[in-house]
Amino acid sequence: MEFALTAASYLKPVAEGFVYINTTKVHPVWFPYPLAPTLHAARISIIYQSNIRRSSSQQSWGTYLIGYLIMCWGGGILSHFLLGLPPPMLYSFHPAINYITVHLAVTLLFKILPDLLYPPILDTVLWPLDALLRTNAVTSTLGLLYAPSVHPEYQNSALTHMIVGGIVSAGGGVAVGTLGAFSTSWSFTTPPILRAGAGWAGTLDVWGGALVALIYSSTTNHPAFASLKTYTTLLLSSPFLSATRKPHADADFPPLSTLEAKSLAYVVLAALFAARVAQTHWLDSTPAPKAANTVNKKPKKKTQ
């Protein structure tokens, strides 16, 4: 907790960013939706269109819109069902209006300027936004654990916190990958995170979301992580580590506020996202497969 407090004290701009995207509307009259879901809608539209272009598939408008909405809402719907709560997407028209409008606008943009849809550059520029939106979604959903209708077993389970974090973070991407939603004809297939060669980068959305939940809930002193705090205090007070730190018990430090905990989780996730972008787009030195040798050789003369 001492380290978390020190780190959080330098993250005020990140905390202000969370407040801004959650309280500022795109337009108070013409498009009265907060920036957070609107930016999320635009970013998922970019990723979805990039995958469609890479697969070179021709989709109907219905398939194109439904696949996109699954990618946007898959994690939210699954996490709400897990907690026994009604997903807002199933009882309100506003999420559909917001997301579909943004998706159509971004689609039009890339129809007019197709060269803008270049994933290496877009991913490199937008990874801080990706981490901000993902952290915001995970921590906001964790707040639903305090709803009166949620079972106490879920509220007081560290495992549930981390499962919710993984589902919110990766549920949509895993859903469209399992359905084959980027192809012309959908069909069930192996989830992307379970395919051979996924590696740490291919599964980062899942375990990164769980890590955000761990950092957020433990640093805000949620009772579900009381055991973790106890063991961490014992470790930090051990003779080997206590010589390198101030002689304060971890219990002497107050928990982080929700904004401070969000900011700390964001920094960790952003570093992981930056590493994934670097490996995926700039450090992957896998050589291209060699072309088959097509040099025509003279056939040997048959001996009589």
Short mmCIF file of C-alpha atoms in Angstrom, two decimals:
data_model
loop_
_atom_site.label_atom_id
_atom_site.label_comp_id
_atom_site.label_asym_id
_atom_site.label_seq_id
_atom_site.Cartn_x
_atom_site.Cartn_y
_atom_site.Cartn_z
CA MET A 1 0.00 0.00 0.00
CA GLU A 2 2.90 2.34 0.68
CA PHE A 3 4.16 1.93 -2.89
CA ALA A 4 0.62 2.28 -4.27
CA LEU A 5 0.11 5.56 -2.40
CA THR A 6 3.43 6.92 -3.67
CA ALA A 7 2.67 5.96 -7.26
CA ALA A 8 -0.89 7.29 -7.13
CA SER A 9 0.31 10.69 -5.96
CA TYR A 10 1.91 11.24 -9.37
CA LEU A 11 -1.12 10.12 -11.38
CA LYS A 12 -3.47 13.06 -10.94
CA PRO A 13 -3.63 13.75 -14.72
CA VAL A 14 -4.78 10.16 -15.31
CA ALA A 15 -7.47 10.52 -12.64
CA GLU A 16 -8.64 13.73 -14.28
CA GLY A 17 -8.81 11.87 -17.59
CA PHE A 18 -11.18 9.30 -16.11
CA VAL A 19 -13.41 12.04 -14.72
CA TYR A 20 -13.42 13.85 -18.04
CA ILE A 21 -14.43 10.91 -20.26
CA ASN A 22 -17.17 9.85 -17.85
CA THR A 23 -18.73 13.25 -17.24
CA THR A 24 -18.25 15.11 -20.53
CA LYS A 25 -20.87 14.64 -23.24
CA VAL A 26 -20.10 14.72 -26.95
CA HIS A 27 -22.77 17.40 -27.34
CA PRO A 28 -25.34 18.35 -24.69
CA VAL A 29 -28.21 18.47 -27.23
CA TRP A 30 -27.40 16.75 -30.52
CA PHE A 31 -25.45 13.78 -29.13
CA PRO A 32 -25.89 13.69 -25.35
CA TYR A 33 -23.72 10.64 -24.66
CA PRO A 34 -20.57 10.59 -22.49
CA LEU A 35 -17.20 10.40 -24.16
CA ALA A 36 -16.32 7.03 -22.61
CA PRO A 37 -18.86 4.86 -24.48
CA THR A 38 -18.56 7.00 -27.61
CA LEU A 39 -14.79 6.62 -27.78
CA HIS A 40 -15.20 2.92 -27.05
CA ALA A 41 -17.65 2.63 -29.94
CA ALA A 42 -15.22 4.36 -32.31
CA ARG A 43 -12.21 2.29 -31.24
CA ILE A 44 -14.04 -1.02 -31.57
CA SER A 45 -15.31 0.08 -34.99
CA ILE A 46 -11.71 0.63 -36.11
CA ILE A 47 -10.63 -2.78 -34.85
CA TYR A 48 -13.67 -4.52 -36.31
CA GLN A 49 -13.22 -2.95 -39.74
CA SER A 50 -9.53 -3.80 -39.69
CA ASN A 51 -10.33 -7.47 -39.12
CA ILE A 52 -13.00 -7.43 -41.83
CA ARG A 53 -10.54 -5.96 -44.32
CA ARG A 54 -7.85 -8.49 -43.37
CA SER A 55 -10.24 -11.39 -43.90
CA SER A 56 -11.40 -9.93 -47.26
CA SER A 57 -14.96 -11.06 -46.50
CA GLN A 58 -18.16 -9.61 -47.94
CA GLN A 59 -20.80 -9.15 -45.24
CA SER A 60 -24.40 -8.04 -45.34
CA TRP A 61 -25.29 -4.91 -43.41
CA GLY A 62 -27.08 -6.98 -40.79
CA THR A 63 -24.05 -9.20 -40.21
CA TYR A 64 -21.76 -6.18 -40.21
CA LEU A 65 -23.76 -4.38 -37.52
CA ILE A 66 -24.56 -7.36 -35.31
CA GLY A 67 -20.97 -8.61 -35.33
CA TYR A 68 -19.79 -5.15 -34.33
CA LEU A 69 -22.30 -4.91 -31.47
CA ILE A 70 -21.27 -8.33 -30.19
CA MET A 71 -17.67 -7.16 -30.11
CA CYS A 72 -18.68 -3.98 -28.27
CA TRP A 73 -21.14 -5.45 -25.78
CA GLY A 74 -20.10 -9.07 -25.35
CA GLY A 75 -18.12 -8.47 -22.18
CA GLY A 76 -20.75 -6.20 -20.65
CA ILE A 77 -23.65 -8.56 -21.33
CA LEU A 78 -21.80 -11.63 -20.04
CA SER A 79 -20.62 -9.89 -16.87
CA HIS A 80 -24.12 -8.60 -16.11
CA PHE A 81 -25.59 -12.07 -16.59
CA LEU A 82 -22.91 -13.51 -14.30
CA LEU A 83 -23.88 -11.06 -11.56
CA GLY A 84 -27.62 -11.55 -12.12
CA LEU A 85 -28.13 -7.97 -13.33
CA PRO A 86 -30.01 -6.78 -16.46
CA PRO A 87 -27.64 -5.44 -19.13
CA PRO A 88 -28.56 -1.86 -20.16
CA MET A 89 -28.18 -2.86 -23.83
CA LEU A 90 -31.26 -5.09 -23.49
CA TYR A 91 -33.69 -2.59 -21.98
CA SER A 92 -32.61 0.79 -23.38
CA PHE A 93 -32.36 2.12 -26.94
CA HIS A 94 -29.63 4.61 -26.04
CA PRO A 95 -26.62 2.24 -26.22
CA ALA A 96 -27.74 1.07 -29.68
CA ILE A 97 -28.22 4.65 -30.91
CA ASN A 98 -24.81 5.67 -29.61
CA TYR A 99 -22.82 2.69 -30.89
CA ILE A 100 -24.50 2.21 -34.26
CA THR A 101 -24.31 5.93 -35.08
CA VAL A 102 -20.60 6.03 -34.30
CA HIS A 103 -19.95 2.80 -36.21
CA LEU A 104 -21.66 4.12 -39.33
CA ALA A 105 -19.74 7.40 -39.10
CA VAL A 106 -16.39 5.62 -38.76
CA THR A 107 -17.33 3.26 -41.59
CA LEU A 108 -18.06 6.24 -43.83
CA LEU A 109 -14.74 7.82 -42.86
CA PHE A 110 -12.77 4.76 -43.95
CA LYS A 111 -14.80 4.44 -47.13
CA ILE A 112 -13.77 7.96 -48.08
CA LEU A 113 -10.18 7.64 -46.80
CA PRO A 114 -9.35 3.90 -46.85
CA ASP A 115 -5.62 4.45 -46.35
CA LEU A 116 -6.31 5.75 -42.82
CA LEU A 117 -7.19 2.21 -41.73
CA TYR A 118 -3.61 1.09 -41.10
CA PRO A 119 -3.43 -0.95 -37.85
CA PRO A 120 0.31 -0.57 -37.07
CA ILE A 121 0.03 3.22 -36.91
CA LEU A 122 -3.41 3.33 -35.31
CA ASP A 123 -2.50 0.79 -32.61
CA THR A 124 0.74 2.62 -31.87
CA VAL A 125 -1.00 5.96 -31.51
CA LEU A 126 -4.09 4.73 -29.65
CA TRP A 127 -2.71 2.25 -27.10
CA PRO A 128 -2.98 4.82 -24.24
CA LEU A 129 -6.67 5.28 -25.12
CA ASP A 130 -7.15 1.51 -25.32
CA ALA A 131 -5.80 1.07 -21.80
CA LEU A 132 -7.87 4.00 -20.50
CA LEU A 133 -11.14 2.66 -21.91
CA ARG A 134 -10.43 -0.93 -20.85
CA THR A 135 -9.53 0.08 -17.30
CA ASN A 136 -12.60 2.31 -17.08
CA ALA A 137 -14.89 -0.50 -18.25
CA VAL A 138 -13.46 -3.05 -15.80
CA THR A 139 -13.52 -0.80 -12.76
CA SER A 140 -16.99 0.53 -13.54
CA THR A 141 -18.35 -2.99 -13.78
CA LEU A 142 -16.67 -3.96 -10.51
CA GLY A 143 -18.77 -1.23 -8.91
CA LEU A 144 -21.85 -3.33 -9.73
CA LEU A 145 -20.72 -5.87 -7.13
CA TYR A 146 -22.16 -3.50 -4.51
CA ALA A 147 -25.66 -3.80 -5.99
CA PRO A 148 -28.09 -5.22 -3.38
CA SER A 149 -29.20 -8.05 -5.68
CA VAL A 150 -25.68 -9.42 -6.20
CA HIS A 151 -24.97 -12.52 -4.13
CA PRO A 152 -22.62 -11.95 -1.16
CA GLU A 153 -20.56 -14.92 -2.37
CA TYR A 154 -19.71 -12.91 -5.50
CA GLN A 155 -19.10 -9.68 -3.61
CA ASN A 156 -16.64 -11.28 -1.18
CA SER A 157 -14.78 -13.48 -3.66
CA ALA A 158 -11.44 -12.33 -5.04
CA LEU A 159 -11.83 -14.90 -7.81
CA THR A 160 -15.13 -13.33 -8.91
CA HIS A 161 -13.53 -9.89 -9.10
CA MET A 162 -10.82 -11.22 -11.40
CA ILE A 163 -13.23 -13.26 -13.52
CA VAL A 164 -15.42 -10.19 -14.00
CA GLY A 165 -12.33 -8.20 -14.97
CA GLY A 166 -11.32 -10.78 -17.57
CA ILE A 167 -14.84 -11.06 -19.00
CA VAL A 168 -15.38 -7.30 -19.29
CA SER A 169 -11.97 -6.79 -20.84
CA ALA A 170 -12.02 -9.61 -23.40
CA GLY A 171 -15.60 -10.91 -23.65
CA GLY A 172 -16.46 -9.11 -26.88
CA GLY A 173 -13.27 -10.02 -28.69
CA VAL A 174 -13.46 -13.65 -27.63
CA ALA A 175 -17.13 -13.81 -28.66
CA VAL A 176 -16.61 -12.56 -32.22
CA GLY A 177 -13.51 -14.72 -32.60
CA THR A 178 -15.40 -17.82 -31.46
CA LEU A 179 -18.31 -17.06 -33.81
CA GLY A 180 -16.02 -16.34 -36.75
CA ALA A 181 -17.79 -13.00 -37.12
CA PHE A 182 -15.12 -11.58 -39.41
CA SER A 183 -15.87 -14.12 -42.12
CA THR A 184 -18.73 -14.20 -44.60
CA SER A 185 -20.39 -17.22 -42.99
CA TRP A 186 -20.33 -17.46 -39.20
CA SER A 187 -19.50 -20.75 -37.51
CA PHE A 188 -18.33 -21.82 -34.08
CA THR A 189 -14.60 -22.27 -33.76
CA THR A 190 -11.94 -22.45 -31.06
CA PRO A 191 -11.85 -19.25 -28.96
CA PRO A 192 -8.86 -17.10 -29.95
CA ILE A 193 -7.32 -17.22 -26.48
CA LEU A 194 -7.20 -21.04 -26.61
CA ARG A 195 -5.60 -21.36 -30.03
CA ALA A 196 -2.03 -22.54 -30.39
CA GLY A 197 0.45 -19.69 -30.50
CA ALA A 198 -1.78 -17.13 -28.76
CA GLY A 199 1.00 -16.40 -26.28
CA TRP A 200 1.02 -13.65 -23.70
CA ALA A 201 0.06 -11.00 -26.25
CA GLY A 202 -2.89 -12.95 -27.63
CA THR A 203 -4.28 -13.56 -24.14
CA LEU A 204 -3.41 -10.15 -22.66
CA ASP A 205 -6.98 -8.86 -22.89
CA VAL A 206 -8.11 -11.63 -20.52
CA TRP A 207 -5.39 -11.71 -17.89
CA GLY A 208 -4.79 -7.97 -18.21
CA GLY A 209 -8.42 -7.33 -17.28
CA ALA A 210 -8.09 -9.70 -14.32
CA LEU A 211 -4.92 -7.87 -13.25
CA VAL A 212 -6.75 -4.54 -13.37
CA ALA A 213 -9.44 -5.99 -11.11
CA LEU A 214 -6.79 -7.30 -8.73
CA ILE A 215 -4.99 -3.96 -8.48
CA TYR A 216 -8.18 -1.91 -8.21
CA SER A 217 -9.98 -4.01 -5.61
CA SER A 218 -6.92 -4.75 -3.47
CA THR A 219 -5.67 -1.16 -3.28
CA THR A 220 -9.14 0.10 -2.32
CA ASN A 221 -9.08 -2.44 0.53
CA HIS A 222 -12.02 -4.52 -0.66
CA PRO A 223 -12.73 -7.27 1.93
CA ALA A 224 -12.38 -9.91 -0.76
CA PHE A 225 -8.64 -9.18 -0.87
CA ALA A 226 -8.02 -9.08 2.88
CA SER A 227 -5.90 -12.24 2.72
CA LEU A 228 -3.73 -10.75 -0.02
CA LYS A 229 -3.16 -7.65 2.09
CA THR A 230 -2.18 -9.78 5.09
CA TYR A 231 0.36 -11.81 3.15
CA THR A 232 1.72 -8.69 1.45
CA THR A 233 2.21 -7.02 4.84
CA LEU A 234 4.04 -10.07 6.16
CA LEU A 235 6.25 -10.15 3.10
CA LEU A 236 7.13 -6.45 3.28
CA SER A 237 7.87 -6.70 7.01
CA SER A 238 10.26 -9.62 6.53
CA PRO A 239 13.89 -8.96 7.56
CA PHE A 240 15.11 -9.07 3.96
CA LEU A 241 12.72 -6.39 2.66
CA SER A 242 12.18 -4.29 5.77
CA ALA A 243 15.79 -3.07 5.60
CA THR A 244 15.09 -1.42 2.24
CA ARG A 245 11.87 0.39 3.20
CA LYS A 246 10.49 2.57 5.94
CA PRO A 247 9.54 0.67 9.09
CA HIS A 248 5.79 1.22 8.72
CA ALA A 249 3.21 -1.53 8.78
CA ASP A 250 1.11 -1.68 5.65
CA ALA A 251 -1.99 -1.23 7.80
CA ASP A 252 -0.76 2.26 8.72
CA PHE A 253 -1.59 3.51 5.23
CA PRO A 254 -5.13 4.35 4.15
CA PRO A 255 -6.61 2.66 1.08
CA LEU A 256 -6.51 4.41 -2.25
CA SER A 257 -9.55 6.26 -3.50
CA THR A 258 -11.37 4.76 -6.44
CA LEU A 259 -9.80 7.30 -8.83
CA GLU A 260 -6.32 6.67 -7.47
CA ALA A 261 -6.78 2.91 -7.79
CA LYS A 262 -8.09 3.32 -11.34
CA SER A 263 -5.08 5.41 -12.26
CA LEU A 264 -2.63 2.89 -10.82
CA ALA A 265 -4.31 0.02 -12.66
CA TYR A 266 -4.26 2.08 -15.85
CA VAL A 267 -0.50 2.61 -15.71
CA VAL A 268 0.13 -1.12 -15.37
CA LEU A 269 -2.25 -2.04 -18.19
CA ALA A 270 -0.93 0.74 -20.43
CA ALA A 271 2.61 -0.57 -20.06
CA LEU A 272 1.44 -4.05 -21.05
CA PHE A 273 -0.49 -2.69 -24.05
CA ALA A 274 2.55 -0.71 -25.18
CA ALA A 275 4.68 -3.84 -24.98
CA ARG A 276 2.12 -5.77 -27.04
CA VAL A 277 2.02 -3.10 -29.74
CA ALA A 278 5.81 -3.06 -29.90
CA GLN A 279 6.03 -6.84 -30.23
CA THR A 280 3.13 -7.21 -32.63
CA HIS A 281 3.92 -4.41 -35.05
CA TRP A 282 7.55 -3.40 -34.63
CA LEU A 283 9.66 -6.12 -33.00
CA ASP A 284 8.31 -9.24 -34.67
CA SER A 285 11.28 -10.40 -36.69
CA THR A 286 9.74 -13.65 -37.90
CA PRO A 287 11.06 -14.10 -41.43
CA ALA A 288 8.59 -14.40 -44.25
CA PRO A 289 8.20 -17.92 -45.60
CA LYS A 290 10.58 -18.59 -48.44
CA ALA A 291 9.07 -19.01 -51.84
CA ALA A 292 9.29 -22.41 -53.37
CA ASN A 293 12.22 -22.91 -55.71
CA THR A 294 10.73 -22.53 -59.15
CA VAL A 295 13.94 -22.60 -61.16
CA ASN A 296 13.49 -24.98 -64.03
CA LYS A 297 16.12 -27.61 -64.11
CA LYS A 298 16.97 -29.48 -67.24
CA PRO A 299 15.77 -33.04 -67.05
CA LYS A 300 18.43 -35.64 -67.00
CA LYS A 301 18.81 -37.66 -70.15
CA LYS A 302 17.77 -41.23 -69.81
CA THR A 303 20.53 -43.67 -70.48
CA GLN A 304 19.78 -46.28 -73.01
#
